[in-house]
Coordinates of C-alpha atoms in Angstrom, one line a residue:
Chain A
M1475 CA -16.0 -28.2 -9.6
K1476 CA -17.1 -24.6 -9.0
V1477 CA -15.3 -21.5 -10.3
L1478 CA -15.8 -18.0 -8.7
V1479 CA -15.1 -15.0 -11.0
A1480 CA -14.8 -11.6 -9.5
V1481 CA -15.8 -8.6 -11.6
K1482 CA -15.6 -4.9 -11.0
R1483 CA -17.8 -2.1 -12.4
V1484 CA -15.5 0.7 -13.7
V1485 CA -15.6 3.7 -16.0
D1486 CA -15.6 2.3 -19.5
Y1487 CA -12.1 2.2 -21.0
N1488 CA -13.0 4.5 -23.8
V1489 CA -14.2 7.3 -21.5
K1490 CA -11.7 10.2 -21.1
I1491 CA -12.0 11.0 -17.4
R1492 CA -11.8 14.5 -15.9
V1493 CA -10.5 15.6 -12.5
L1494 CA -13.2 17.3 -10.3
P1495 CA -12.6 21.1 -9.8
D1496 CA -12.2 20.6 -6.0
K1497 CA -9.6 17.9 -6.7
S1498 CA -11.4 15.4 -4.5
G1499 CA -11.5 12.7 -7.2
V1500 CA -12.4 12.2 -10.8
D1501 CA -15.8 13.1 -12.3
I1502 CA -17.6 9.9 -13.1
A1503 CA -21.1 11.3 -12.9
G1504 CA -22.9 10.3 -16.1
A1505 CA -19.9 8.4 -17.4
K1506 CA -20.5 5.2 -19.2
M1507 CA -19.7 2.3 -16.9
S1508 CA -18.6 -1.2 -17.9
M1509 CA -17.2 -4.4 -16.6
N1510 CA -13.4 -4.1 -16.0
P1511 CA -12.0 -5.5 -19.3
F1512 CA -9.6 -7.9 -17.5
D1513 CA -12.5 -9.2 -15.5
E1514 CA -14.4 -9.8 -18.7
I1515 CA -11.5 -12.0 -19.9
A1516 CA -11.7 -13.9 -16.6
V1517 CA -15.4 -14.5 -17.1
E1518 CA -14.8 -15.7 -20.6
E1519 CA -12.2 -18.1 -19.4
A1520 CA -14.5 -19.5 -16.7
V1521 CA -17.3 -20.0 -19.2
K1522 CA -14.8 -21.7 -21.6
L1523 CA -13.8 -24.1 -18.9
K1524 CA -17.4 -24.9 -18.3
E1525 CA -18.0 -25.5 -22.0
A1526 CA -15.1 -27.9 -22.0
N1527 CA -16.8 -29.8 -19.1
L1528 CA -13.9 -29.0 -16.8
V1529 CA -16.1 -27.0 -14.5
S1530 CA -19.7 -27.5 -13.4
E1531 CA -20.7 -24.1 -12.2
V1532 CA -19.5 -20.5 -12.7
V1533 CA -20.5 -18.0 -10.0
A1534 CA -19.8 -14.3 -10.7
V1535 CA -19.2 -12.0 -7.7
S1536 CA -18.9 -8.2 -7.4
I1537 CA -18.2 -5.9 -4.6
G1538 CA -19.8 -2.5 -5.1
S1539 CA -22.9 -0.4 -5.1
A1540 CA -26.4 -1.6 -6.3
A1541 CA -25.4 -0.4 -9.8
A1542 CA -22.8 -3.2 -10.0
Q1543 CA -25.8 -5.5 -10.6
E1544 CA -25.6 -4.4 -14.3
V1545 CA -22.1 -5.7 -14.5
L1546 CA -23.1 -9.0 -12.9
R1547 CA -26.0 -9.3 -15.4
G1548 CA -23.3 -8.8 -18.1
A1549 CA -21.3 -11.7 -16.6
L1550 CA -24.5 -13.9 -16.6
A1551 CA -25.1 -13.0 -20.2
L1552 CA -21.6 -14.2 -21.1
G1553 CA -22.5 -17.5 -19.5
A1554 CA -22.0 -17.4 -15.7
D1555 CA -24.7 -19.5 -13.9
R1556 CA -25.5 -17.2 -11.0
A1557 CA -24.2 -14.1 -9.3
V1558 CA -23.5 -12.6 -5.9
L1559 CA -23.3 -8.9 -5.2
V1560 CA -21.6 -7.9 -1.9
E1561 CA -23.2 -4.5 -1.6
T1562 CA -21.4 -1.5 -0.2
E1563 CA -21.3 2.2 -1.1
A1564 CA -17.7 2.6 0.2
D1565 CA -14.7 2.9 -2.1
L1566 CA -12.7 0.1 -0.6
P1567 CA -9.0 -0.5 -0.9
S1568 CA -7.9 -3.8 -2.4
L1569 CA -7.2 -5.4 1.0
N1570 CA -10.8 -4.9 2.1
V1571 CA -12.1 -6.1 -1.3
A1572 CA -10.0 -9.2 -0.9
K1573 CA -11.3 -9.8 2.6
L1574 CA -14.9 -9.6 1.4
L1575 CA -14.0 -12.0 -1.5
K1576 CA -12.5 -14.4 1.0
A1577 CA -15.8 -14.4 3.0
V1578 CA -17.6 -15.2 -0.3
V1579 CA -15.1 -18.0 -1.0
H1580 CA -15.9 -19.5 2.4
K1581 CA -19.6 -19.5 1.6
E1582 CA -19.3 -20.8 -2.0
S1583 CA -16.2 -23.1 -1.6
P1584 CA -14.9 -22.8 -5.2
Q1585 CA -11.8 -24.7 -6.3
L1586 CA -10.7 -21.9 -8.5
V1587 CA -11.0 -18.1 -8.4
L1588 CA -10.5 -16.1 -11.5
L1589 CA -10.2 -12.3 -11.7
G1590 CA -8.7 -9.6 -13.9
K1591 CA -5.0 -8.8 -13.2
Q1592 CA -5.9 -5.2 -12.5
A1593 CA -8.9 -2.8 -12.5
I1594 CA -8.5 0.0 -15.0
D1595 CA -9.7 2.7 -12.6
N1596 CA -7.2 2.6 -9.7
D1597 CA -4.7 0.4 -11.5
A1598 CA -3.6 -1.2 -8.2
G1599 CA -3.2 -4.8 -9.4
Q1600 CA -3.5 -6.3 -5.9
T1601 CA -6.8 -8.0 -5.3
G1602 CA -6.0 -11.5 -6.7
Q1603 CA -2.7 -11.8 -4.9
M1604 CA -4.2 -10.6 -1.7
L1605 CA -7.1 -13.0 -1.9
A1606 CA -4.7 -15.9 -2.6
A1607 CA -2.6 -14.9 0.4
L1608 CA -5.7 -14.6 2.7
L1609 CA -6.8 -18.1 1.7
N1610 CA -3.2 -19.4 1.8
W1611 CA -3.7 -20.6 -1.8
G1612 CA -1.2 -20.6 -4.6
Q1613 CA -1.5 -17.9 -7.3
A1614 CA -0.7 -17.3 -10.9
T1615 CA -1.0 -13.7 -12.0
N1616 CA -1.1 -12.3 -15.6
A1617 CA -2.2 -15.5 -17.1
S1618 CA -2.1 -15.9 -20.9
A1619 CA -3.0 -19.6 -21.0
I1620 CA -4.6 -22.0 -18.4
K1621 CA -4.4 -25.7 -18.7
L1622 CA -6.6 -27.5 -16.1
E1623 CA -6.1 -31.2 -15.5
G1624 CA -7.9 -32.6 -12.5
A1625 CA -6.7 -30.9 -9.4
A1626 CA -3.6 -29.6 -11.2
V1627 CA -3.3 -26.4 -13.2
E1628 CA -0.6 -25.2 -15.4
V1629 CA -0.6 -21.5 -16.2
T1630 CA 1.5 -19.5 -18.7
R1631 CA 2.1 -16.0 -17.3
E1632 CA 3.2 -12.9 -19.0
I1633 CA 6.3 -11.6 -17.2
D1634 CA 8.7 -8.7 -18.0
G1635 CA 11.1 -10.7 -20.1
G1636 CA 8.6 -12.9 -21.9
L1637 CA 6.6 -15.9 -20.6
E1638 CA 6.8 -18.1 -17.5
T1639 CA 5.0 -21.4 -16.9
V1640 CA 3.9 -22.3 -13.3
A1641 CA 2.3 -25.4 -11.8
L1642 CA -0.3 -25.0 -9.1
S1643 CA -2.6 -27.4 -7.3
L1644 CA -6.2 -26.4 -6.7
P1645 CA -7.6 -24.5 -5.0
A1646 CA -5.9 -21.5 -6.5
V1647 CA -6.3 -18.0 -7.7
I1648 CA -5.5 -17.0 -11.2
T1649 CA -5.6 -13.4 -12.6
A1650 CA -6.2 -12.8 -16.3
D1651 CA -4.0 -10.9 -18.7
L1652 CA -5.0 -9.5 -22.1
R1653 CA -4.1 -12.4 -24.3
L1654 CA -5.8 -15.1 -22.3
N1655 CA -8.8 -15.0 -24.7
T1656 CA -11.0 -12.6 -26.5
P1657 CA -14.4 -12.3 -24.7
R1658 CA -17.4 -13.1 -26.7
Y1659 CA -20.3 -10.7 -27.3
A1660 CA -23.4 -11.4 -25.3
T1661 CA -26.2 -12.3 -27.7
L1662 CA -29.7 -10.9 -27.2
P1663 CA -31.2 -14.3 -26.2
N1664 CA -28.4 -14.7 -23.6
I1665 CA -29.0 -11.2 -22.3
M1666 CA -32.7 -12.0 -21.9
K1667 CA -31.8 -15.3 -20.2
A1668 CA -29.4 -13.6 -17.9
K1669 CA -32.3 -11.5 -16.5
K1670 CA -33.8 -14.7 -15.1
K1671 CA -30.6 -16.1 -13.6
P1672 CA -30.3 -15.9 -9.8
L1673 CA -28.5 -12.8 -8.4
D1674 CA -28.1 -12.7 -4.6
V1675 CA -27.4 -9.5 -2.8
I1676 CA -25.5 -9.6 0.5
A1677 CA -24.8 -6.5 2.6
A1678 CA -21.0 -6.1 3.1
D1679 CA -21.5 -5.3 6.7
S1680 CA -23.2 -8.6 7.3
L1681 CA -20.0 -10.5 6.4
E1682 CA -18.2 -9.4 9.6
V1683 CA -15.1 -8.3 7.8
D1684 CA -12.7 -5.6 9.1
L1685 CA -13.4 -2.8 6.6
R1686 CA -11.7 0.1 8.4
P1687 CA -10.2 2.7 6.0
R1688 CA -6.6 2.0 5.1
I1689 CA -5.8 4.7 2.6
K1690 CA -6.9 8.4 2.6
T1691 CA -7.0 10.3 -0.7
I1692 CA -5.7 13.7 -0.1
S1693 CA -6.2 15.1 -3.6
V1694 CA -6.5 14.1 -7.2
N1695 CA -4.8 16.2 -9.9
E1696 CA -4.4 16.5 -13.6
P1697 CA -0.9 15.5 -14.8
S1698 CA 1.0 18.4 -16.2
P1699 CA 0.1 18.6 -19.9
R1700 CA 2.8 18.2 -22.6
K1701 CA 3.5 21.3 -24.5
A1702 CA 2.3 21.4 -28.1
G1703 CA 4.7 19.9 -30.6
V1704 CA 5.4 20.7 -34.2
L1705 CA 4.8 18.8 -37.4
V1706 CA 8.0 18.5 -39.5
P1707 CA 7.6 18.3 -43.3
D1708 CA 10.1 15.5 -44.0
V1709 CA 12.7 13.1 -42.6
K1710 CA 15.6 15.6 -43.2
S1711 CA 14.1 18.3 -41.1
L1712 CA 13.2 15.7 -38.4
V1713 CA 16.9 14.6 -38.2
E1714 CA 18.0 18.3 -38.2
R1715 CA 15.7 19.1 -35.3
L1716 CA 16.7 16.0 -33.3
R1717 CA 20.4 16.9 -33.8
N1718 CA 20.4 20.6 -33.4
E1719 CA 17.3 21.6 -31.5
A1720 CA 16.6 18.7 -29.1
K1721 CA 20.2 17.5 -29.2
V1722 CA 19.2 13.9 -28.5
I1723 CA 21.1 12.2 -31.3
Chain B
M967 CA 12.6 1.8 12.0
G968 CA 14.3 1.3 8.6
I969 CA 13.1 0.8 5.1
L970 CA 13.4 -2.6 3.5
V971 CA 13.8 -2.8 -0.3
I972 CA 13.3 -6.2 -1.9
A973 CA 15.8 -6.5 -4.8
E974 CA 14.9 -8.0 -8.2
H975 CA 17.6 -10.0 -9.9
D976 CA 18.3 -13.1 -11.8
N977 CA 21.1 -14.4 -9.5
R978 CA 23.7 -12.7 -11.7
A979 CA 22.8 -9.1 -11.9
L980 CA 20.6 -6.6 -10.1
K981 CA 17.7 -5.3 -12.2
S982 CA 17.9 -1.6 -12.8
A983 CA 14.3 -1.0 -11.5
T984 CA 15.6 -1.9 -8.0
L985 CA 17.9 1.2 -8.2
N986 CA 14.9 3.4 -8.9
A987 CA 13.1 1.8 -5.9
V988 CA 16.1 2.6 -3.7
S989 CA 15.9 6.3 -4.7
A990 CA 12.2 6.3 -3.6
A991 CA 13.1 4.5 -0.4
V992 CA 15.8 7.0 0.5
M993 CA 13.0 9.7 0.4
M994 CA 10.9 7.7 2.9
G995 CA 13.5 7.4 5.7
P996 CA 17.2 7.3 6.4
D997 CA 18.1 3.6 7.0
V998 CA 17.6 1.7 3.8
H999 CA 18.3 -2.0 3.7
I1000 CA 18.1 -4.3 0.6
L1001 CA 17.0 -7.9 0.7
V1002 CA 18.6 -10.2 -1.9
A1003 CA 16.9 -13.6 -1.9
G1004 CA 18.2 -16.1 -4.4
K1005 CA 20.5 -19.0 -5.1
N1006 CA 24.2 -18.4 -5.6
C1007 CA 23.4 -14.7 -5.5
A1008 CA 26.6 -13.4 -3.8
D1009 CA 27.5 -11.2 -6.8
V1010 CA 24.1 -9.5 -6.6
A1011 CA 24.5 -8.9 -2.9
A1012 CA 27.9 -7.4 -3.6
T1013 CA 26.4 -5.1 -6.3
A1014 CA 23.6 -4.1 -3.9
S1015 CA 26.1 -3.2 -1.2
R1016 CA 27.6 -0.6 -3.5
V1017 CA 24.3 1.2 -4.2
G1018 CA 24.3 4.7 -2.8
G1019 CA 22.0 5.2 0.2
V1020 CA 21.9 1.5 1.1
T1021 CA 23.1 0.9 4.7
R1022 CA 22.8 -2.9 4.9
V1023 CA 22.3 -5.8 2.6
L1024 CA 20.4 -8.9 3.8
C1025 CA 21.3 -11.9 1.8
V1026 CA 19.3 -15.2 1.8
D1027 CA 21.0 -17.8 -0.4
A1028 CA 18.9 -21.0 -0.6
D1029 CA 17.6 -23.6 -3.1
T1030 CA 14.0 -22.3 -2.4
Y1031 CA 14.9 -19.0 -4.0
A1032 CA 16.6 -20.3 -7.2
S1033 CA 13.5 -19.4 -9.1
V1034 CA 11.4 -17.9 -6.3
S1035 CA 7.7 -18.3 -6.1
P1036 CA 5.7 -15.2 -5.0
E1037 CA 4.3 -17.3 -2.1
D1038 CA 7.7 -18.2 -0.7
L1039 CA 9.1 -14.7 -1.3
A1040 CA 6.2 -13.2 0.6
I1041 CA 6.8 -15.5 3.6
L1042 CA 10.4 -14.6 3.7
V1043 CA 9.8 -10.8 3.5
A1044 CA 7.1 -11.0 6.1
S1045 CA 9.5 -12.9 8.4
I1046 CA 12.0 -10.1 8.1
A1047 CA 9.5 -7.2 8.2
P1048 CA 9.2 -6.6 11.9
G1049 CA 11.3 -3.6 12.7
Y1050 CA 10.8 -1.9 9.3
S1051 CA 8.4 1.0 8.7
H1052 CA 8.3 0.5 5.0
I1053 CA 8.5 -2.5 2.6
V1054 CA 9.4 -1.3 -0.9
T1055 CA 9.9 -2.9 -4.2
A1056 CA 9.9 -2.0 -7.9
A1057 CA 6.4 -2.2 -9.6
T1058 CA 7.6 -4.7 -12.2
A1059 CA 5.9 -8.0 -13.0
Y1060 CA 8.1 -9.6 -10.3
G1061 CA 7.3 -7.0 -7.6
R1062 CA 3.6 -6.9 -8.4
N1063 CA 3.4 -10.6 -8.1
F1064 CA 4.6 -11.0 -4.5
L1065 CA 4.1 -7.7 -2.7
P1066 CA 0.3 -7.9 -2.1
R1067 CA 1.0 -11.1 -0.3
V1068 CA 3.4 -9.3 2.0
A1069 CA 0.7 -6.7 2.7
V1070 CA -1.7 -9.4 3.7
A1071 CA 0.8 -11.1 6.0
L1072 CA 1.2 -7.7 7.7
D1073 CA -2.5 -6.9 7.5
V1074 CA -1.9 -3.6 5.9
A1075 CA -2.9 -1.9 2.6
Q1076 CA -0.5 -1.6 -0.3
I1077 CA 0.2 1.5 -2.3
S1078 CA 1.0 0.5 -5.9
D1079 CA 3.1 2.2 -8.5
I1080 CA 4.1 5.4 -6.7
V1081 CA 5.7 8.2 -8.8
G1082 CA 6.4 10.6 -5.9
V1083 CA 7.1 10.6 -2.2
L1084 CA 5.7 13.7 -0.4
A1085 CA 6.1 12.4 3.2
P1086 CA 7.0 9.1 4.7
D1087 CA 3.3 8.2 4.6
T1088 CA 2.1 10.2 1.6
F1089 CA 2.7 9.2 -2.0
V1090 CA 1.6 10.2 -5.5
R1091 CA 0.4 7.5 -7.9
P1092 CA -1.2 7.6 -11.3
I1093 CA -4.8 6.3 -11.6
Y1094 CA -7.0 5.8 -14.7
A1095 CA -4.0 5.0 -17.0
G1096 CA -2.3 8.1 -15.8
A1097 CA -5.1 10.4 -16.7
A1098 CA -5.0 11.6 -13.1
L1099 CA -2.5 11.7 -10.3
A1100 CA -3.8 10.8 -6.8
T1101 CA -2.0 11.9 -3.6
V1102 CA -2.7 9.3 -1.0
Q1103 CA -1.9 8.8 2.6
A1104 CA -1.3 5.3 3.9
L1105 CA -3.0 5.0 7.3
D1106 CA -1.5 1.7 8.4
D1107 CA 1.6 1.6 10.6
V1108 CA 3.7 -0.2 8.1
K1109 CA 3.7 1.1 4.5
V1110 CA 3.9 -1.5 1.7
V1111 CA 4.8 0.4 -1.5
S1112 CA 5.6 -0.5 -5.1
V1113 CA 7.6 2.0 -7.1
R1114 CA 7.2 2.9 -10.7
S1115 CA 10.7 3.2 -12.1
T1116 CA 10.0 6.2 -14.3
G1117 CA 9.1 8.3 -11.3
F1118 CA 12.6 8.2 -9.7
D1119 CA 16.2 8.4 -10.9
A1120 CA 18.3 5.3 -10.4
A1121 CA 20.3 5.4 -7.2
P1122 CA 23.9 6.2 -7.9
C1123 CA 26.9 3.9 -7.0
G1124 CA 29.0 4.8 -4.0
G1125 CA 27.7 2.8 -1.2
N1126 CA 29.7 0.4 0.9
A1127 CA 27.1 -1.4 3.0
P1128 CA 27.8 -4.5 5.1
I1129 CA 26.3 -7.8 3.9
E1130 CA 24.5 -9.9 6.5
T1131 CA 23.5 -13.5 5.7
L1132 CA 20.1 -14.7 6.9
A1133 CA 18.7 -18.2 7.2
A1134 CA 15.8 -19.1 4.9
P1135 CA 12.4 -20.0 6.3
R1136 CA 10.8 -23.2 4.9
G1137 CA 9.1 -22.8 1.5
C1138 CA 5.4 -23.5 1.3
G1139 CA 5.4 -25.2 -2.1
L1140 CA 2.1 -23.6 -3.2
S1141 CA 3.4 -23.0 -6.7
R1142 CA 6.3 -24.1 -8.8
V1143 CA 8.0 -22.5 -11.8
L1144 CA 8.2 -25.0 -14.6
G1145 CA 10.1 -22.8 -17.0
Q1146 CA 10.6 -19.5 -18.7
K1147 CA 10.7 -18.4 -22.3
L1148 CA 12.5 -15.1 -22.3
T1149 CA 13.1 -12.9 -25.2
S1150 CA 16.8 -12.6 -25.7
S1151 CA 18.1 -9.4 -27.1
S1152 CA 21.5 -7.7 -27.4
R1153 CA 19.7 -4.3 -27.2
P1154 CA 19.3 -2.2 -24.0
E1155 CA 16.6 -3.2 -21.6
L1156 CA 13.3 -1.6 -22.6
T1157 CA 12.6 0.1 -19.3
A1158 CA 16.1 1.5 -18.9
A1159 CA 17.0 2.4 -22.5
R1160 CA 18.0 6.0 -23.4
V1161 CA 16.1 5.7 -26.7
V1162 CA 13.1 3.5 -27.5
V1163 CA 11.8 2.9 -31.0
A1164 CA 8.3 1.4 -30.9
G1165 CA 6.1 0.0 -33.7
G1166 CA 2.4 -0.4 -34.0
R1167 CA -0.2 -2.4 -35.9
A1168 CA 0.6 -0.4 -39.1
L1169 CA 3.8 -2.4 -39.4
G1170 CA 1.6 -5.2 -40.7
S1171 CA 3.8 -8.2 -40.0
S1172 CA 6.6 -9.4 -37.8
E1173 CA 8.8 -9.4 -41.0
N1174 CA 8.2 -5.7 -41.4
F1175 CA 9.2 -5.1 -37.8
K1176 CA 12.8 -5.4 -39.2
I1177 CA 12.7 -1.8 -40.2
I1178 CA 12.1 -0.9 -36.6
D1179 CA 15.0 -3.1 -35.5
A1180 CA 17.3 -1.4 -38.1
L1181 CA 16.4 2.0 -36.8
A1182 CA 16.8 0.9 -33.2
D1183 CA 20.3 -0.6 -34.0
K1184 CA 21.4 2.7 -35.4
L1185 CA 20.3 4.6 -32.3
D1186 CA 21.4 1.9 -29.8
A1187 CA 17.7 1.9 -28.8
A1188 CA 15.4 -0.7 -27.2
V1189 CA 12.4 -1.9 -29.3
G1190 CA 8.9 -1.4 -28.0
A1191 CA 5.4 -2.1 -29.4
S1192 CA 1.8 -1.2 -29.0
R1193 CA -0.7 -3.7 -27.7
A1194 CA -2.2 -4.1 -31.1
A1195 CA 1.2 -5.1 -32.6
V1196 CA 1.7 -7.7 -29.8
D1197 CA -1.9 -9.0 -30.1
A1198 CA -1.3 -9.4 -33.8
G1199 CA 1.7 -11.6 -33.0
F1200 CA 4.3 -9.3 -34.7
V1201 CA 6.5 -9.3 -31.5
S1202 CA 6.5 -10.9 -28.0
N1203 CA 4.6 -9.5 -25.1
A1204 CA 8.0 -8.5 -23.6
Y1205 CA 7.9 -5.5 -25.9
Q1206 CA 4.5 -4.1 -25.0
V1207 CA 4.5 -0.5 -23.8
G1208 CA 1.3 0.8 -22.1
Q1209 CA -1.0 0.8 -19.1
T1210 CA -0.8 -3.0 -18.8
G1211 CA 2.7 -3.4 -20.4
K1212 CA 5.9 -1.7 -19.6
I1213 CA 6.1 2.0 -18.5
V1214 CA 9.0 3.7 -20.1
A1215 CA 10.4 7.3 -19.9
P1216 CA 13.4 7.4 -22.2
E1217 CA 15.1 10.6 -23.4
L1218 CA 13.8 9.8 -26.9
Y1219 CA 10.7 7.8 -27.8
I1220 CA 10.0 7.2 -31.5
A1221 CA 6.4 5.9 -32.1
V1222 CA 6.1 4.4 -35.5
G1223 CA 2.7 3.5 -36.9
I1224 CA 1.1 3.8 -33.5
S1225 CA -2.2 5.7 -33.3
G1226 CA -1.8 6.6 -29.6
A1227 CA -4.7 5.0 -27.7
I1228 CA -4.8 6.3 -24.1
Q1229 CA -3.7 2.9 -22.9
H1230 CA -0.5 3.2 -24.9
L1231 CA 0.1 6.8 -24.0
A1232 CA -0.1 5.7 -20.3
G1233 CA 3.1 3.8 -20.9
M1234 CA 5.3 6.4 -22.6
K1235 CA 3.9 9.9 -22.2
D1236 CA 6.6 10.8 -19.6
S1237 CA 9.3 10.3 -22.2
K1238 CA 11.5 13.5 -22.4
L1239 CA 11.1 13.8 -26.2
I1240 CA 8.5 12.1 -28.3
V1241 CA 8.6 11.6 -32.1
A1242 CA 5.6 10.3 -33.9
I1243 CA 5.6 8.9 -37.5
N1244 CA 2.1 8.1 -38.7
K1245 CA 0.3 8.5 -42.0
D1246 CA -2.9 9.6 -40.3
P1247 CA -2.6 13.3 -39.4
E1248 CA -5.6 12.9 -37.0
A1249 CA -3.8 10.1 -34.9
P1250 CA -3.9 11.0 -31.2
I1251 CA -0.2 10.3 -30.9
F1252 CA 0.5 13.7 -32.5
Q1253 CA -1.2 15.4 -29.5
V1254 CA 1.7 14.2 -27.2
A1255 CA 4.5 14.3 -29.8
D1256 CA 7.1 17.0 -29.7
Y1257 CA 7.9 16.3 -33.4
G1258 CA 5.4 14.8 -35.7
L1259 CA 5.9 13.5 -39.2
V1260 CA 2.9 12.6 -41.3
A1261 CA 4.3 10.0 -43.7
D1262 CA 4.2 6.5 -44.8
L1263 CA 6.3 4.6 -42.3
F1264 CA 7.6 2.2 -44.9
Q1265 CA 9.3 5.1 -46.7
A1266 CA 10.1 7.4 -43.7
V1267 CA 11.7 4.8 -41.4
P1268 CA 14.3 3.4 -43.8
E1269 CA 15.0 7.0 -44.9
L1270 CA 15.5 8.0 -41.2
T1271 CA 17.8 5.0 -40.6
A1272 CA 19.8 6.0 -43.7
E1273 CA 20.0 9.7 -42.6
L1274 CA 21.4 8.7 -39.3
G1275 CA 24.2 6.7 -40.9

C-alpha cells in the first residue's frame, strides 16, 4: 500500500515576520524557510507506518517553486522513498492546491493521503478536507492517533471539547495534529541518502487543472500593537489595579 | 440572495460561536438563514429562531445527523446552497472540518477565520499566527466563509424567525463517529468566558494545575493552557489556547507560568486585559501584558486566590 504525504515550504515557525512597507504582503526575502511543522508530523507518521510494515511506499509531494525541492529532500531524509514536486511560482489558494494534489493522486494511486492540518503561513486549514471532497473520499482531520488495520482506519481526532474517534475505510485523507507524534531528526547519513532518492518535477500547467485566481489580496497590515503594560511589585498591588484601575474584578 | 449560516450544536443547545458567526453574516447581507441539522434538535431550532438578525431557520432532523460526519453535512449544505450568496459558519473544529468540502461541492474558494467584513466580498483575516492581517477579496460568485468568534460580538436575542423543516438527503457513509471523550467541566466555556486563567509548563504537573483551578473558581473563569502544558499531559487538549488551539478574547486573561511563544500569543492577544505571572522577567508574555508580576507562581497564585476571597 502506498501513502502520499503532502508537504509545504513555509517561513520557519521561529521567524518573526514583517509586513512589507507597501502593504502588498509579508517580507519573506532572506527568511529561513522550513517544512510546515504539521506536514513534518504527517511525514513522520507515514514513515512510522512503513516501519511497522503497514505501508510499502511513502511518496512525498509538494506544490510550489523550485525551492520547495529542499523541503522534499527533508521529507526524503526523514524516510520518504521518493518525491514529486508540482512546480509553480503562483501563490495558490487551497482549492487550487487541492486540485493539483488530486491530479497527483490520480497518477500515484495511493490508498492514504496524509497532510498537516494547516500551514502556518496562511493558516487556512482547508487543503486536506478539499482534497478528500474532490476525491469523494472520507476524511479525518486533526488526528492525534491513527490505527491502520487492513482497509480500515480508526483515527482519534482533537476536537473543541476533547477527543473524537472516527472509523474510515481506505482510501482516505488524514490531517495531522500536533500530538500525533514527535518527528525524528534527520541523521547525516539519511540526509546524504536523501540526495540520491528520486525527485520528479512536474510543471503545474501540464496537469490540466483549473488554476484561475480565486482570492485577491487587497492589502496586508500589521495588527494594532498593544500598549505597553506595567510591572506590579506584588500580588496586593495587582489586585488593587484589577479592582480600581481596570475594574475587571 | 441570502446568507446561510450553519449552526453548531449538540442537539440540545446552540454553541455560542454560532452567534458570533450570525453577527458576521448580518454584515454580509440582509437575509440571514440558519441551518440546524441534527437529530431531535427542535430545541436548538427554536433557540436559533430567536437570534437577532435571523430571518428563517431551516431544520433538518434525521438519524444521519445524530452525530454528523463532515462528509454528510457538506452534502446537505451543498444541496441547500443554491440561492445563497454566502455560506458561513464558525471557525471551530466542527466548522473547519466540513466547510472546505462545501467549497469543493460549489467549486469556490473558502475564506477561513475572518475577523472583519469590509464589503460583502471583502474580508479581513489573520495570517502568520496573527502577525499580520490580510484584507482579501473573494472572486467567486458564492462566498464560503468561516468566522473567528473573537472578531465579532455575539448576535443578541430578539428574533422571531419562522422554522422550516427540510428533508434530509441520503448520507454517504464515508466516515462514522465511534465515540467522543469530552472534557466535562462546570466552568464557563473557554471561548466564551469573561475571564480565563491559563497555565503553562512551569506548573510542572497536572496535580499542580489545581492552583489554577482554585483561582479560576474564585473568578468564575474558564481554565486554559499553553501547548507545552498540554503536550506534557498536565491537562487535556480541550484547554489549549493558541494558533492551533482555541482563540480566546476574554475581558481578563491571566497567564500563569506561560512564557508567551508567538503561537500562544496568537490565541489570546486580543484579550481586553492581560495579566502575566512569570518568574522570568525576560519572558515575552510581559510584552503583551497590561499588568505583569515577576514572581514564583507557586507563591503568587495562591496569594492572589486568597486576596480575592
